[in-house]
Tab-separated table of C-alpha atoms in Angstrom:
chain	number	residue	atom	x	y	z
A	1	MET	CA	0.087	0.035	-0.039
A	2	GLN	CA	2.892	2.386	0.800
A	3	ARG	CA	4.362	1.733	-2.455
A	4	GLU	CA	1.506	2.564	-4.328
A	5	ASP	CA	0.969	5.834	-2.316
A	6	ASP	CA	4.819	6.382	-3.303
A	7	ASP	CA	4.197	5.554	-6.865
A	8	ARG	CA	1.066	8.185	-7.030
A	9	LYS	CA	3.213	10.905	-5.508
A	10	ALA	CA	5.776	10.277	-8.180
A	11	GLU	CA	3.163	10.459	-10.760
A	12	SER	CA	1.964	13.629	-9.661
A	13	ALA	CA	5.205	15.270	-8.774
A	14	HIS	CA	6.452	18.943	-9.669
A	15	VAL	CA	8.321	18.485	-13.036
A	16	PRO	CA	10.857	20.986	-14.118
A	17	ALA	CA	10.225	22.696	-17.719
A	18	LEU	CA	13.413	21.210	-19.079
A	19	PRO	CA	12.644	17.562	-18.412
A	20	THR	CA	9.111	17.989	-19.487
A	21	LEU	CA	9.930	19.928	-22.600
A	22	ARG	CA	12.443	17.173	-23.500
A	23	ALA	CA	9.905	14.325	-22.744
A	24	GLN	CA	7.589	16.351	-25.352
A	25	GLN	CA	10.441	16.346	-27.816
A	26	ARG	CA	10.768	12.630	-27.668
A	27	ASP	CA	6.897	12.228	-28.224
A	28	ILE	CA	7.334	14.172	-31.593
A	29	ARG	CA	10.256	12.322	-32.760
A	30	SER	CA	8.431	9.113	-31.838
A	31	ARG	CA	5.309	10.086	-33.726
A	32	LEU	CA	7.138	10.888	-37.034
A	33	ARG	CA	8.867	7.245	-36.544
A	34	THR	CA	5.513	5.715	-36.617
A	35	GLY	CA	4.302	7.748	-39.742
A	36	PHE	CA	1.197	9.531	-40.738
A	37	GLY	CA	-2.085	8.636	-42.438
A	38	SER	CA	-2.125	11.595	-44.666
A	39	ARG	CA	-0.221	14.635	-46.037
A	40	HIS	CA	-2.657	16.768	-43.656
A	41	GLU	CA	-1.742	14.773	-40.594
A	42	LEU	CA	1.630	15.675	-41.360
A	43	LEU	CA	0.975	19.233	-41.463
A	44	VAL	CA	-0.632	19.410	-38.311
A	45	TRP	CA	2.371	17.306	-36.685
A	46	SER	CA	4.874	19.964	-38.146
A	47	HIS	CA	2.934	22.416	-36.191
A	48	VAL	CA	3.220	20.984	-33.163
A	49	ALA	CA	7.053	20.141	-33.557
A	50	ALA	CA	7.501	23.810	-34.044
A	51	ALA	CA	5.575	24.700	-31.069
A	52	ILE	CA	7.654	21.979	-29.150
A	53	SER	CA	10.614	23.672	-30.350
A	54	VAL	CA	9.385	27.143	-29.473
A	55	GLY	CA	9.762	28.272	-32.935
A	56	ARG	CA	13.201	27.140	-33.635
A	57	VAL	CA	12.761	24.767	-36.573
A	58	PRO	CA	13.724	26.584	-39.713
A	59	ASP	CA	10.951	28.846	-41.176
A	60	ASP	CA	11.086	27.277	-44.942
A	61	TRP	CA	11.120	23.881	-43.428
A	62	PHE	CA	7.258	23.456	-43.611
A	63	SER	CA	7.158	24.142	-47.447
A	64	HIS	CA	9.945	21.864	-48.080
A	65	LEU	CA	8.053	19.075	-46.022
A	66	ILE	CA	4.711	19.325	-47.329
A	67	ASN	CA	5.554	20.449	-51.035
A	68	ASP	CA	7.967	17.620	-51.556
A	69	GLN	CA	5.766	14.436	-52.583
A	70	TRP	CA	8.689	12.048	-51.877
A	71	THR	CA	9.601	13.467	-48.602
A	72	VAL	CA	5.669	13.341	-47.878
A	73	ALA	CA	5.309	9.595	-49.133
A	74	ALA	CA	8.516	8.734	-46.819
A	75	CYS	CA	6.300	9.969	-43.820
A	76	LEU	CA	3.337	8.301	-44.479
A	77	ASP	CA	3.022	4.848	-42.355
A	78	GLU	CA	1.068	2.870	-45.372
A	79	PRO	CA	3.088	1.745	-48.104
A	80	SER	CA	-0.296	1.779	-50.397
A	81	ALA	CA	-0.475	5.531	-49.577
A	82	ARG	CA	3.207	6.036	-50.567
A	83	ARG	CA	2.676	4.498	-53.939
A	84	HIS	CA	-0.761	6.236	-54.439
A	85	LEU	CA	1.463	9.524	-54.094
A	86	CYS	CA	4.762	8.593	-55.936
A	87	GLY	CA	3.850	5.736	-58.138
A	88	GLU	CA	6.897	3.380	-58.808
A	89	THR	CA	9.408	6.047	-57.459
A	90	ALA	CA	7.592	5.705	-54.083
A	91	PRO	CA	10.110	5.116	-51.216
A	92	SER	CA	10.685	1.772	-49.947
A	93	PRO	CA	10.326	0.828	-46.341
A	94	SER	CA	14.055	1.099	-45.616
A	95	GLU	CA	14.062	4.588	-47.485
A	96	ALA	CA	11.159	6.001	-45.418
A	97	ARG	CA	12.784	4.969	-42.122
A	98	THR	CA	16.027	6.710	-43.574
A	99	GLU	CA	14.211	9.723	-44.483
A	100	ARG	CA	12.538	10.060	-41.243
A	101	THR	CA	16.009	9.767	-39.307
A	102	ARG	CA	17.271	12.276	-41.519
A	103	ILE	CA	14.639	14.724	-40.693
A	104	ILE	CA	15.052	14.162	-36.833
A	105	GLN	CA	18.674	14.653	-37.360
A	106	ASP	CA	19.100	17.355	-39.413
A	107	VAL	CA	15.979	19.418	-38.530
A	108	LEU	CA	14.252	18.241	-35.264
A	109	SER	CA	17.395	17.396	-33.050
A	110	PRO	CA	19.321	20.851	-33.548
A	111	SER	CA	15.866	22.966	-33.175
A	112	PHE	CA	15.040	21.028	-29.995
A	113	GLN	CA	18.342	21.718	-28.450
A	114	LYS	CA	18.116	25.429	-29.328
A	115	ALA	CA	14.898	25.394	-27.611
A	116	VAL	CA	16.446	23.782	-24.376
A	117	ASP	CA	19.122	26.478	-24.635
A	118	VAL	CA	16.488	29.192	-24.739
A	119	ILE	CA	14.520	27.990	-21.616
A	120	ARG	CA	17.623	27.141	-19.749
A	121	ALA	CA	18.898	30.558	-20.600
A	122	GLN	CA	15.800	32.608	-19.587
A	123	SER	CA	15.075	31.421	-15.999
A	124	ASN	CA	15.452	28.704	-13.444
A	125	ASP	CA	13.171	25.586	-14.117
A	126	PHE	CA	9.251	26.218	-13.855
A	127	THR	CA	7.384	23.567	-12.235
A	128	ASP	CA	3.970	22.358	-13.220
A	129	ASP	CA	1.783	21.074	-10.433
A	130	GLN	CA	-0.658	18.794	-12.434
A	131	ASP	CA	1.207	15.596	-13.962
A	132	GLY	CA	4.556	14.074	-13.940
A	133	VAL	CA	7.108	13.664	-16.795
A	134	ARG	CA	5.233	10.384	-17.709
A	135	HIS	CA	2.083	12.072	-19.018
A	136	THR	CA	3.657	14.725	-21.495
A	137	ASP	CA	0.420	14.706	-23.373
A	138	ARG	CA	-1.429	16.122	-20.352
A	139	GLN	CA	1.167	18.836	-19.561
A	140	ARG	CA	-0.758	22.015	-19.114
A	141	PHE	CA	1.825	24.481	-20.691
A	142	ILE	CA	4.506	24.209	-23.177
A	143	ALA	CA	7.917	24.795	-21.221
A	144	MET	CA	5.553	25.918	-18.587
A	145	ARG	CA	5.096	29.342	-20.393
A	146	PRO	CA	1.227	30.018	-20.337
A	147	ARG	CA	1.394	32.805	-22.571
A	148	LEU	CA	3.675	30.767	-25.368
A	149	HIS	CA	1.368	28.010	-24.756
A	150	GLN	CA	-1.889	30.148	-25.404
A	151	ARG	CA	-0.154	31.421	-28.763
A	152	VAL	CA	0.142	27.863	-29.875
A	153	VAL	CA	-3.487	26.917	-28.708
A	154	ASP	CA	-4.628	30.200	-30.978
A	155	GLN	CA	-2.632	28.826	-33.762
A	156	HIS	CA	-3.696	25.170	-33.776
A	157	ARG	CA	-7.281	26.222	-33.406
A	158	ALA	CA	-6.665	28.440	-36.558
A	159	LEU	CA	-5.047	25.576	-38.247
A	160	ARG	CA	-7.931	23.126	-37.798
A	161	ALA	CA	-10.696	25.598	-38.591
A	162	PRO	CA	-10.754	25.148	-42.399
A	163	PHE	CA	-10.805	21.628	-42.422
A	164	GLY	CA	-13.724	20.958	-40.163
A	165	GLU	CA	-16.912	22.531	-41.363
A	166	GLY	CA	-14.822	24.589	-43.798
A	167	VAL	CA	-15.201	28.412	-44.504
A	168	ARG	CA	-18.575	28.515	-45.921
A	169	SER	CA	-18.990	32.106	-46.636
A	170	GLN	CA	-17.294	35.502	-46.945
A	171	ALA	CA	-18.012	36.431	-43.392
A	172	ASP	CA	-16.313	32.923	-42.396
A	173	ALA	CA	-13.442	33.655	-44.488
A	174	VAL	CA	-12.843	37.253	-42.682
A	175	GLU	CA	-13.170	35.579	-39.476
A	176	TRP	CA	-10.841	32.826	-39.939
A	177	ALA	CA	-8.043	34.952	-41.910
A	178	ASP	CA	-8.312	37.517	-38.696
A	179	GLU	CA	-7.618	34.570	-36.255
A	180	VAL	CA	-4.847	33.459	-38.555
A	181	ALA	CA	-3.154	36.838	-38.415
A	182	TYR	CA	-3.825	37.189	-34.656
A	183	ALA	CA	-2.043	34.060	-34.041
A	184	ALA	CA	0.921	35.397	-36.126
A	185	SER	CA	1.347	38.233	-33.961
A	186	GLY	CA	2.332	40.721	-36.613
A	187	HIS	CA	4.544	38.292	-38.689
A	188	LEU	CA	1.879	38.395	-41.513
A	189	PRO	CA	1.499	40.824	-44.304
A	190	ARG	CA	-1.266	43.766	-42.912
A	191	ASP	CA	-3.330	42.788	-46.010
A	192	PHE	CA	-3.405	39.016	-45.280
A	193	THR	CA	-7.063	39.176	-44.467
A	194	SER	CA	-8.025	41.037	-47.730
A	195	GLN	CA	-5.877	38.565	-49.921
A	196	VAL	CA	-7.906	35.633	-48.244
A	197	CYS	CA	-11.168	37.190	-48.945
A	198	ASN	CA	-10.707	38.293	-52.267
A	199	PRO	CA	-13.026	36.188	-54.567
A	200	MET	CA	-10.306	35.990	-57.277
A	201	SER	CA	-7.392	34.664	-54.884
A	202	GLN	CA	-6.097	31.128	-54.800
A	203	TRP	CA	-6.927	31.324	-50.838
A	204	TRP	CA	-10.462	32.055	-51.578
A	205	THR	CA	-10.949	29.327	-54.235
A	206	ALA	CA	-9.160	26.823	-52.083
A	207	LEU	CA	-11.270	27.537	-48.960
A	208	ALA	CA	-14.799	27.709	-50.622
A	209	ASN	CA	-14.039	24.666	-52.567
A	210	GLU	CA	-12.511	22.700	-49.548
A	211	GLN	CA	-9.359	21.763	-51.385
A	212	THR	CA	-7.443	20.239	-48.508
A	213	ALA	CA	-4.334	19.621	-50.723
A	214	VAL	CA	-3.854	23.361	-52.078
A	215	LEU	CA	-4.693	24.690	-48.503
A	216	ASP	CA	-1.985	22.292	-46.949
A	217	SER	CA	0.431	23.670	-49.320
A	218	MET	CA	-0.599	27.485	-48.855
A	219	LEU	CA	-0.630	26.842	-45.106
A	220	ALA	CA	2.967	25.501	-45.173
A	221	GLU	CA	4.284	28.108	-47.497
A	222	ASP	CA	2.772	31.139	-45.932
A	223	VAL	CA	1.178	30.626	-42.715
A	224	LEU	CA	3.322	28.089	-40.618
A	225	PRO	CA	6.754	30.144	-41.281
A	226	ALA	CA	4.873	33.221	-39.914
A	227	TRP	CA	3.363	31.396	-36.689
A	228	ASN	CA	6.936	29.899	-36.333
A	229	SER	CA	8.549	33.397	-36.247
A	230	ALA	CA	5.803	34.698	-33.663
A	231	LEU	CA	6.473	31.520	-31.580
A	232	ARG	CA	10.341	32.232	-31.690
A	233	THR	CA	9.508	36.032	-30.612
A	234	ALA	CA	7.300	35.087	-27.950
A	235	SER	CA	9.552	32.682	-26.413
A	236	THR	CA	12.673	34.916	-26.611
A	237	ASN	CA	10.365	37.726	-24.994
A	238	ALA	CA	8.670	35.572	-22.643
A	239	GLU	CA	9.766	36.460	-18.670
A	240	GLU	CA	6.687	34.993	-17.216
A	241	LEU	CA	5.816	33.022	-14.102
A	242	PRO	CA	4.435	29.584	-14.288
A	243	SER	CA	1.199	28.188	-14.108
A	244	GLY	CA	-1.430	30.681	-12.669
A	245	GLY	CA	-0.623	33.964	-14.333
A	246	VAL	CA	-2.712	33.280	-17.597
A	247	GLU	CA	-5.793	31.754	-18.020
A	248	SER	CA	-7.145	30.696	-21.395
A	249	SER	CA	-10.884	31.012	-22.377
A	250	SER	CA	-10.370	27.686	-24.035
A	251	SER	CA	-8.605	24.445	-22.673
A	252	ALA	CA	-5.228	24.771	-22.349
A	253	GLY	CA	-4.395	20.974	-22.939
A	254	ASN	CA	-3.506	19.052	-25.508
A	255	LEU	CA	-2.428	19.748	-29.145
A	256	SER	CA	-3.174	16.823	-31.487
């Protein structure tokens, strides 16, 4: 009985920010090694990876990742999906594993190390009074920074919005574009909303017709780099205390 009590205490112990961040980074690498069901899943994962790197992945990485068919195919979990995308040139299982390892080695590992360096340099380890490092998916805040975490939540909500019920009117498009721009914290052009809502624009065509592949490509090219820059700025400027200082109007929880 005493041992069970000790285990429960260890499970809910205060966890420093750095070990928690490192555990979340391991989860991101593990998800890539497992593979994805679609190009869109890969896009969403790339945003989470950027969040866990606190904006330290290269800004042009998203476009290179999402707009290269062979790379996308290598990240898909089903061989049939790889063949559907690339035909006879589809990566073999060994080539897919090699490409995923390359992404981890060349992009994720250095970016994640930069993130750890930034968090270490800014302050002493913050702690989270919710769950232990064994439950990284239930950590309340990325790197224990509530404001940074809220910026990521805003971005993630905007990223998912056009792929649910979609943007069905110009009013919906204005609302969505404003949310995207807000989440970019000034890192998108000031006329982004007018670009999106122009009936002659590629944005409007893709949104109105729910063209997932086109939207994925445009988000990776234009929006995710701006969001990444916003996260980088937020993490650099964040001099905040842990936990209770910021309350979100929405759930502060998972990004998935």
